Coordinates of C-alpha atoms and ligand atoms in Angstrom, one line a residue:
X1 CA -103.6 9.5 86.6
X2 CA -105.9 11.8 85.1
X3 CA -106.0 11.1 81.6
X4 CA -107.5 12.5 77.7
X5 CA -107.9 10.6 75.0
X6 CA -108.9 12.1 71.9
X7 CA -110.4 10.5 68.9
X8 CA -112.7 9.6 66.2
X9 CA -116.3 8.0 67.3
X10 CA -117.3 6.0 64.3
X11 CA -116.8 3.2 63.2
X12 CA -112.8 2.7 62.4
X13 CA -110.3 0.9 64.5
X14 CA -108.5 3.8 65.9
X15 CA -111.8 4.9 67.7
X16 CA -112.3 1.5 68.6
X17 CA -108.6 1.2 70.4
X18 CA -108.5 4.3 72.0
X19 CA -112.6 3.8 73.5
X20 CA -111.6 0.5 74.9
X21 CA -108.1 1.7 76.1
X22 CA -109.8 4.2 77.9
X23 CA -112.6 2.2 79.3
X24 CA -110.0 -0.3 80.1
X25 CA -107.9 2.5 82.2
X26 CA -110.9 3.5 83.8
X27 CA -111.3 0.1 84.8
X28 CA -107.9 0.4 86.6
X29 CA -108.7 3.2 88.3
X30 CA -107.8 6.2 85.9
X31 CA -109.9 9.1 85.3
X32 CA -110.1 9.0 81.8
X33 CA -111.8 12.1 79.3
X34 CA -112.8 11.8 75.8
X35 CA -112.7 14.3 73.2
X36 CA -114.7 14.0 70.2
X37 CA -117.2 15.7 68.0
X38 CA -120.0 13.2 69.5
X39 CA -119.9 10.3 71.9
X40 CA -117.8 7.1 70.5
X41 CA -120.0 4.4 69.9
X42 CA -118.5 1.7 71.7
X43 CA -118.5 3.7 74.5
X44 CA -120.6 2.0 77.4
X45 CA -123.5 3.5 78.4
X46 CA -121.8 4.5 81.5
X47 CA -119.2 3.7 83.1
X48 CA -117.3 5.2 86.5
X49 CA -114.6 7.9 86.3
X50 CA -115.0 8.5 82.7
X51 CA -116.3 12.0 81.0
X52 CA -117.1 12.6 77.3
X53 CA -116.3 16.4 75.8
X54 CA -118.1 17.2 73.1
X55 CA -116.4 19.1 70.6
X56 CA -118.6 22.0 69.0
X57 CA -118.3 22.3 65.4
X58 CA -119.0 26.0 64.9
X59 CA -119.4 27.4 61.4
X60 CA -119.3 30.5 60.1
X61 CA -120.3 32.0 56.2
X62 CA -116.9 32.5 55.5
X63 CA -116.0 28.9 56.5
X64 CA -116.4 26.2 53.5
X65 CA -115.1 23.8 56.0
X66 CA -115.2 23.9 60.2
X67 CA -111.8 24.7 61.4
X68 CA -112.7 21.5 63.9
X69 CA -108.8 21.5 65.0
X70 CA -109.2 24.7 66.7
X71 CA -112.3 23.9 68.3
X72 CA -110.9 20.9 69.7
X73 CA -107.6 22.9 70.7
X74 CA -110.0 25.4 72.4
X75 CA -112.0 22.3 74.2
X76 CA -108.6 20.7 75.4
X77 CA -107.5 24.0 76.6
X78 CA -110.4 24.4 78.8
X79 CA -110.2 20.6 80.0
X80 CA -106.8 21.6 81.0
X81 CA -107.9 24.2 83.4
X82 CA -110.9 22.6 84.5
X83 CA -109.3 19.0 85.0
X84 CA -105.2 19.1 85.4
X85 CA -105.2 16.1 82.9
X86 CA -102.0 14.9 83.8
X87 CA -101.0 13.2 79.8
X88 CA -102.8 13.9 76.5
X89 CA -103.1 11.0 74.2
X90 CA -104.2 12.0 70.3
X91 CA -104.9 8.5 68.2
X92 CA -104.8 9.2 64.7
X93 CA -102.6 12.1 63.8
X94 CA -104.6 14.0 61.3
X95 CA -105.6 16.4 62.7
X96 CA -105.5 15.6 66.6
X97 CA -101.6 14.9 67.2
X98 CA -101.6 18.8 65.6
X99 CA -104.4 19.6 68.0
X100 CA -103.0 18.5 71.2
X101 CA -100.0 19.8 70.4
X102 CA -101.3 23.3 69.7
X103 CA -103.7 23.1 73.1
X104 CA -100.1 21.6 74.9
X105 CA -98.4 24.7 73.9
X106 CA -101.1 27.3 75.1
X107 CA -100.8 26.0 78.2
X108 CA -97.1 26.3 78.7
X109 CA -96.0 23.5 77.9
X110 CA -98.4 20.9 79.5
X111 CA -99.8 18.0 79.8
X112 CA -97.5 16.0 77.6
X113 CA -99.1 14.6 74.4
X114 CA -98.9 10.9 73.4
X115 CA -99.4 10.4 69.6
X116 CA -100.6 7.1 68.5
X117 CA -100.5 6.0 64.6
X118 CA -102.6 3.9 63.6
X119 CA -102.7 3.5 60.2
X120 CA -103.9 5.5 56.8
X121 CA -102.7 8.9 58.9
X122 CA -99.3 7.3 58.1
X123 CA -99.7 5.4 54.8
X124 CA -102.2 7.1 52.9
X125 CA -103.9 10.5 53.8
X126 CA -101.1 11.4 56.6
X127 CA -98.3 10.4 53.4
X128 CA -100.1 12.9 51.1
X129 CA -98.0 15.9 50.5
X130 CA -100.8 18.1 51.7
X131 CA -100.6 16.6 55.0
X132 CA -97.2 15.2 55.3
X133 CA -95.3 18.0 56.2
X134 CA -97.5 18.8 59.3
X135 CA -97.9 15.2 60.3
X136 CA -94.1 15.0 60.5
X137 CA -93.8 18.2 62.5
X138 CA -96.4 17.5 65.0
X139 CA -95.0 13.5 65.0
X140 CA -91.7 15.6 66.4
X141 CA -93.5 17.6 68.6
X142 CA -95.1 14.5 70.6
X143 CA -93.8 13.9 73.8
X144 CA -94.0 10.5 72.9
X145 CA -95.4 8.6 69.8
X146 CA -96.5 4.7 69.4
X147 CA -97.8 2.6 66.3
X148 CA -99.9 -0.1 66.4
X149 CA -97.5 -2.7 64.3
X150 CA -93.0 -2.4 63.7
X151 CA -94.3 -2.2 60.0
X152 CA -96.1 1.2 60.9
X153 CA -93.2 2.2 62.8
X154 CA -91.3 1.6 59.9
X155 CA -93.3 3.4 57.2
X156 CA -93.4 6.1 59.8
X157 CA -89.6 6.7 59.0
X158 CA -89.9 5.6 55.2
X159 CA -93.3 7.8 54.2
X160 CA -93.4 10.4 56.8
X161 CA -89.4 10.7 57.6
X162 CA -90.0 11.0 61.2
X163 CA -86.7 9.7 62.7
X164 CA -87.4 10.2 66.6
X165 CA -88.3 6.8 68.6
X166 CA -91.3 5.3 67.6
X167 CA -92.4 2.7 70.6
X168 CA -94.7 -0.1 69.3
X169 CA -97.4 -0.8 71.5
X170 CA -99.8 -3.7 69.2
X171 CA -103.6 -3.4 70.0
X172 CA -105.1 -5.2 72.1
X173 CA -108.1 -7.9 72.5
X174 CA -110.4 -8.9 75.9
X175 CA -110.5 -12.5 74.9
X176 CA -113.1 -12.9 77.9
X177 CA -115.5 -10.6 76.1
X178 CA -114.2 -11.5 72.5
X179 CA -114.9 -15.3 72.9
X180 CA -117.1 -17.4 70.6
X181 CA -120.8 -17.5 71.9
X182 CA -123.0 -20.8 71.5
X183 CA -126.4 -20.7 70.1
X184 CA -126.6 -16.6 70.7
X185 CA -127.7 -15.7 67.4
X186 CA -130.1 -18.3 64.3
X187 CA -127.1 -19.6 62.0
X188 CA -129.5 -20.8 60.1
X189 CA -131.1 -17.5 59.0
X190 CA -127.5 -17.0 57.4
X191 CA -126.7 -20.6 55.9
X192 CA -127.5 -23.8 56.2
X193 CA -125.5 -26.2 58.3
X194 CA -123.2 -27.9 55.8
X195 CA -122.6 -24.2 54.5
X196 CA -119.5 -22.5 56.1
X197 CA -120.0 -18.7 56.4
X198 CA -117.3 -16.5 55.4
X199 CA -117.2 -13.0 56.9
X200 CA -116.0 -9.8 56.3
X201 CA -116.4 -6.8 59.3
X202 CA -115.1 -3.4 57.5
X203 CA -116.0 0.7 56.7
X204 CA -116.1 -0.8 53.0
X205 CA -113.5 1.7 51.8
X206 CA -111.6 1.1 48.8
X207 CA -108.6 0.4 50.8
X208 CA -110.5 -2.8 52.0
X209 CA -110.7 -4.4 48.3
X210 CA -114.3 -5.7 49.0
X211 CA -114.6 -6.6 45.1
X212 CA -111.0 -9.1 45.1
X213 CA -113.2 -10.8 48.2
X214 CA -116.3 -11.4 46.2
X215 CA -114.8 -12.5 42.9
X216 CA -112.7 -14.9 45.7
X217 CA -116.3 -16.1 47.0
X218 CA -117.8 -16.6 43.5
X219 CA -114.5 -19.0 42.5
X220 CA -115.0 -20.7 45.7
X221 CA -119.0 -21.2 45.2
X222 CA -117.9 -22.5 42.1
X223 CA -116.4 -25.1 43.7
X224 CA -118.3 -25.8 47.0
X225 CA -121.4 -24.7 48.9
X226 CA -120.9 -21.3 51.4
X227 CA -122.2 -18.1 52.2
X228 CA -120.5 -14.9 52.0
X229 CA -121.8 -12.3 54.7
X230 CA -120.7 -8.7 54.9
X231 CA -121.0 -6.4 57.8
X232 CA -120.0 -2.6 57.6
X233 CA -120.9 -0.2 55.2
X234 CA -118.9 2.3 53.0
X235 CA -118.1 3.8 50.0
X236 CA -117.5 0.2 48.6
X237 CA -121.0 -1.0 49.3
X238 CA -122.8 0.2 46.3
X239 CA -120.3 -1.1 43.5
X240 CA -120.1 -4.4 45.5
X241 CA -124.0 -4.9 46.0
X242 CA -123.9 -4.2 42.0
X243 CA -120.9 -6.6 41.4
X244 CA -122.8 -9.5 43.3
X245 CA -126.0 -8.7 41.6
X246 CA -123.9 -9.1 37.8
X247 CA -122.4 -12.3 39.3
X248 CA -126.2 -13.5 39.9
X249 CA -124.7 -14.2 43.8
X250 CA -127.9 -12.8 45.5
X251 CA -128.8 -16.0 47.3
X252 CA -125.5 -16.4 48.2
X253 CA -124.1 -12.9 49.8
X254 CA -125.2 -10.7 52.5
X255 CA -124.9 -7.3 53.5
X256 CA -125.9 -6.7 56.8
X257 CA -124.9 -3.0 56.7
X258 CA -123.8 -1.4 60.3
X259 CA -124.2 -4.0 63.0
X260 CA -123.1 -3.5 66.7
X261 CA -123.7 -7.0 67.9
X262 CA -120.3 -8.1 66.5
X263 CA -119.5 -10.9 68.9
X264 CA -122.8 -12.4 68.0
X265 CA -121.6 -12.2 64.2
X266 CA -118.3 -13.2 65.0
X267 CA -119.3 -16.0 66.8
X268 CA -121.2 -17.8 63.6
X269 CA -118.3 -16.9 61.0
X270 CA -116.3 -20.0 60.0
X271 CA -113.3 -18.4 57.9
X272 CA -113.0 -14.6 58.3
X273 CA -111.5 -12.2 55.4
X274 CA -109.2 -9.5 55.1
X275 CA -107.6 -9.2 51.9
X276 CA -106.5 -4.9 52.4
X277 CA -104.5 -2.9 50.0
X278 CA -103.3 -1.7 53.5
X279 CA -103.7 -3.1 57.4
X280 CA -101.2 -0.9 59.5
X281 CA -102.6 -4.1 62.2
X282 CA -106.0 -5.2 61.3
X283 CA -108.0 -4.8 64.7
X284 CA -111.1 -7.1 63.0
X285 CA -108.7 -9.9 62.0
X286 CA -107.3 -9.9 65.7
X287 CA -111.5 -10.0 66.8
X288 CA -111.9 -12.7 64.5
X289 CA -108.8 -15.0 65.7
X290 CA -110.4 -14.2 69.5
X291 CA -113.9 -15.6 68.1
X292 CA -111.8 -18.7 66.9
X293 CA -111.7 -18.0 63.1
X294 CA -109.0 -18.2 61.1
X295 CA -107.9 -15.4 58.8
X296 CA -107.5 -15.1 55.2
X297 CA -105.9 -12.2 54.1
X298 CA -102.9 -10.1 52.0
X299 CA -99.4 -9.9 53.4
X300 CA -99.5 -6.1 53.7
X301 CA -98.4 -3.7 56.3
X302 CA -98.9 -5.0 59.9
X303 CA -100.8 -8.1 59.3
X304 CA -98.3 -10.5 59.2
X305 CA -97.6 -9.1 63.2
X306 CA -101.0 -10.1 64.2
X307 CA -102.0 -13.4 61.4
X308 CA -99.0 -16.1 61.3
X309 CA -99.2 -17.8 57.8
X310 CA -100.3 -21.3 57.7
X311 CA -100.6 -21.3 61.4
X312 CA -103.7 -18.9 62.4
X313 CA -104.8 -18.3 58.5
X314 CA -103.1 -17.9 55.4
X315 CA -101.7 -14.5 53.8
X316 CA -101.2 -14.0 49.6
X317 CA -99.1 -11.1 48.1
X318 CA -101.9 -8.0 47.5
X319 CA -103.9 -8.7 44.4
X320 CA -103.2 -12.2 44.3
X321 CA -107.3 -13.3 44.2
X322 CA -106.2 -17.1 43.0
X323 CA -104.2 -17.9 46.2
X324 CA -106.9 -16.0 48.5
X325 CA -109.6 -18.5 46.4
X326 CA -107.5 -21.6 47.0
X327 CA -107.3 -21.0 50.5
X328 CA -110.7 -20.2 51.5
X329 CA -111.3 -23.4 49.4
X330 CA -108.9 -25.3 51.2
X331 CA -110.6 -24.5 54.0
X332 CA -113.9 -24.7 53.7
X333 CA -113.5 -28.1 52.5
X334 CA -111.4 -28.9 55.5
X335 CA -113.1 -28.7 58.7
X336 CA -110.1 -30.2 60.8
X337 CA -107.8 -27.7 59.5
X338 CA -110.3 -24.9 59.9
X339 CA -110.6 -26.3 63.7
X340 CA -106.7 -26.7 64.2
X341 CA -105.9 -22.8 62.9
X342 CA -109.1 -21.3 65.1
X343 CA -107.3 -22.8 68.1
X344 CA -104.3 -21.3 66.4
X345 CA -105.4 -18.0 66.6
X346 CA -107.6 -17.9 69.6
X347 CA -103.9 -19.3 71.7
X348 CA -101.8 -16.3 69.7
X349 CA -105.3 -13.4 70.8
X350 CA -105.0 -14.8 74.4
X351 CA -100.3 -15.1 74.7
X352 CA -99.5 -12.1 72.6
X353 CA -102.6 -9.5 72.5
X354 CA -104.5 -9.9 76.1
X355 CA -105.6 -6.4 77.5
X356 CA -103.9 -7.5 80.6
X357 CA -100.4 -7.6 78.5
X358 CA -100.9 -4.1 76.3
X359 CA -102.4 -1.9 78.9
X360 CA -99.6 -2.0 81.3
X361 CA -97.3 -0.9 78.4
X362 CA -99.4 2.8 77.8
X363 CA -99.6 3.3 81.6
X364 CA -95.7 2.9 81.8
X365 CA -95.6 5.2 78.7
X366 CA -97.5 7.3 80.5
X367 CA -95.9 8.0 83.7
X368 CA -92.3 7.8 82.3
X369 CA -93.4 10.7 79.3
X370 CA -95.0 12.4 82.4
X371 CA -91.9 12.5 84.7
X372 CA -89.5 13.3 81.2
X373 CA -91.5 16.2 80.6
X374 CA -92.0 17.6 83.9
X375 CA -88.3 17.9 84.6
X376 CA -87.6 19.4 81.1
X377 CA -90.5 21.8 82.4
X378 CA -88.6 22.5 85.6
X379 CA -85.4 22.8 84.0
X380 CA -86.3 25.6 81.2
X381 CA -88.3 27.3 84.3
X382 CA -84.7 27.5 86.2
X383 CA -82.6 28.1 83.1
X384 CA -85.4 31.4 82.2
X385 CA -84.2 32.3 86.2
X386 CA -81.2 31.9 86.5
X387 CA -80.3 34.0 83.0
X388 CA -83.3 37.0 84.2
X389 CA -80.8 36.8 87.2
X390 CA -77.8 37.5 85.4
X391 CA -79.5 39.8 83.1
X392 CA -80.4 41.5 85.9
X393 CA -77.0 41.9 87.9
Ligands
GMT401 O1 -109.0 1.3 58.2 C1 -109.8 1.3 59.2 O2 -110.6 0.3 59.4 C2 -109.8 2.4 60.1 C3 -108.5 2.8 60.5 C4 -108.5 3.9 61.5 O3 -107.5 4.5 61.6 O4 -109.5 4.2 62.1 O5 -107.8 1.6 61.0 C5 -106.4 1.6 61.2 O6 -106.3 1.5 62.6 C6 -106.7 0.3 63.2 C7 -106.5 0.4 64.7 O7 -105.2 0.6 65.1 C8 -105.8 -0.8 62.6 O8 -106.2 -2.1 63.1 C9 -106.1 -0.9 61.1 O9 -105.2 -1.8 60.5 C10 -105.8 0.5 60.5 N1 -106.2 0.5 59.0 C11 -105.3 0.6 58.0 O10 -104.1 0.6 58.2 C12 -106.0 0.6 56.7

């Protein structure tokens, strides 16, 4: 099939899933386009049957802010011409489900467009009553929409009131390429070895609670020796850098900032952390339980789908900092247990989240949305005849 993907290319899951669904359907023999305002970054460097549209981002003095859903209509319209994409898959809603769905409808009704939820375009921004009302709208003008957890199905109804079918297709993990590495990167520049090293991967937005995990750490270090190191960087960073700084935790936290060699990091975490306000899935938890970590976390949204409690981590009701210190202390203290739930997890990454199980699912999404909407095509075309007929006679 000839296939577009448009989405965000920084760092986020969303842009993560849909680069490495694509890659993976390229893999399979798809050709496979991507539309974004500059090349993902976890694309490959190349890789057969896959082109990368950049979407211009043309101002204008009247503009305050690029209309960058119109450009990317325009771009998708072209594509259409150029490539006969045969489906159009948007991840994220805001604003490419509206996009594709404007492009869709300039070109009579085709490709069919495949919206995927992933996340704060449902629960937080998408719930907003500045966006709701067009998130819902274009959510009914999908051909067919997916979210990444039942939970986000479910808020999908609740917040956004979308009541069509909602098809849950969880994200996915290469456990061949996601598997823990030995010796690839100096531990011992991080910790010493009797210190385990809890980890956090994030975009260090608010939604992430970075402060509940370093007041967490500082009970813990209270306690036991361990090293706290953060990758990602955000809005959070500054206020966190500050808050370890007033908890005189220097030696004992890291921030690594932006790093791309994640299965190198992942591979030298011993506990990994995700304590979110929100996780419509939590993509890094499922990297983490691949690396053979387990995951400590808040029983929020979709995380509960992908982390089983006391089996591949532990998950405390949001805001509960206590429980999240008394687990990461449990385990740090308890390598056997630590050992038993990595195994845990890395079992659960390979039965339930393989690529080989979740890519399948999208391809049959999108040859079934493909034959659906060409016969609704074909029937309007013969209804429009058959009444110019009788208008006619
Ligand atoms: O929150 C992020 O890290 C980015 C965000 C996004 O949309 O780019 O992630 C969402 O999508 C991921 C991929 O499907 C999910 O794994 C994350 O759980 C989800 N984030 C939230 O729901 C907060």
């Amino acid at each position: 099939m000839r296939i577009g993907i448009i989405l965000y290319p920084t760092y986020g899951g969303s842009g993560v899933v849909a680069t490495e669904l694509g890659v993976a359907l390229a893999m399979r023999g798809h050709e496979v386009h991507f539309f974004s305002t500059s090349r993902p970054f976890r694309l490959p460097a190349f890789q057969e049957r896959t082109y990368f549209h950049e979407v211009p981002v043309v101002g204008y003095d009247l503009f305050d802010h690029t209309p960058y859903t119109l450009t990317l209509s325009s771009t998708l319209f072209d594509a259409f011409k150029m490539y006969k994409l045969d489906v159009l898959h948007a991840h994220y809603a805001i604003p490419h489900a509206t996009a594709a769905y404007l492009a869709r409808e300039m070109n009579g009704g085709l490709p069919p467009v495949i919206t995927t939820c992933h996340g704060t375009d449902i629960t937080l921004v998408g719930a907003h009553p500045a966006y709701a009302p067009v998130v819902k709208f274009t959510l009914e003008q999908s051909n067919a929409v997916t979210a990444v957890s039942h939970d986000l199905a479910r808020e999908t109804r609740e917040n956004i009131g979308y009541m069509g079918k909602t098809n849950v297709i969880y994200n996915f993990i290469d456990t061949e390429l996601y598997k823990r590495e030995k010796c690839v990167m100096r531990r011992d520049w991080l910790a010493t070895a009797d210190e385990p090293i809890i980890l956090h991967i994030s975009n260090f937005r608010p939604v992430k609670r970075i402060p509940d995990i370093i007041t967490a750490f500082a009970n813990v270090r209270n306690n036991v020796k361990a090293k706290l190191v953060l990758v990602g960087d955000g809005p959070a960073r500054s206020n966190a850098e500050l808050q370890v700084r007033e908890l005189g935790l220097q030696g004992e936290v890291r921030f690594l900032g932006k790093q791309t060699g994640l299965i190198d990091l992942l591979s030298v975490g011993d506990i990994y952390l995700l304590p979110s306000n929100k996780e419509s899935f939590g993509l890094s938890a499922l990297e983490a339980m691949s690396c053979e970590m387990p995951v400590v976390g808040y029983d929020v949204g979709g995380l509960p789908e992908v982390v089983i409690h006391n089996e591949t981590g532990f998950l405390h009701p949001v805001g509960d900092i206590e429980g999240l210190s008394a687990s990461i202390l449990q385990l740090v203290k308890d390598k056997d247990l630590r050992h038993k739930m990595a195994q845990a997890g890395r079992r659960r990454a390979t039965e339930v989240f393989h690529i080989n199980n979740i890519i399948p699912q999208y391809e049959k999404l999108y040859l079934d949305t493909l034959h659906e909407t060409e016969a609704q095509c074909l029937s309007k075309a013969s209804h429009r005849s058959l009444s110019s007929k009788s208008a006619t006679t």
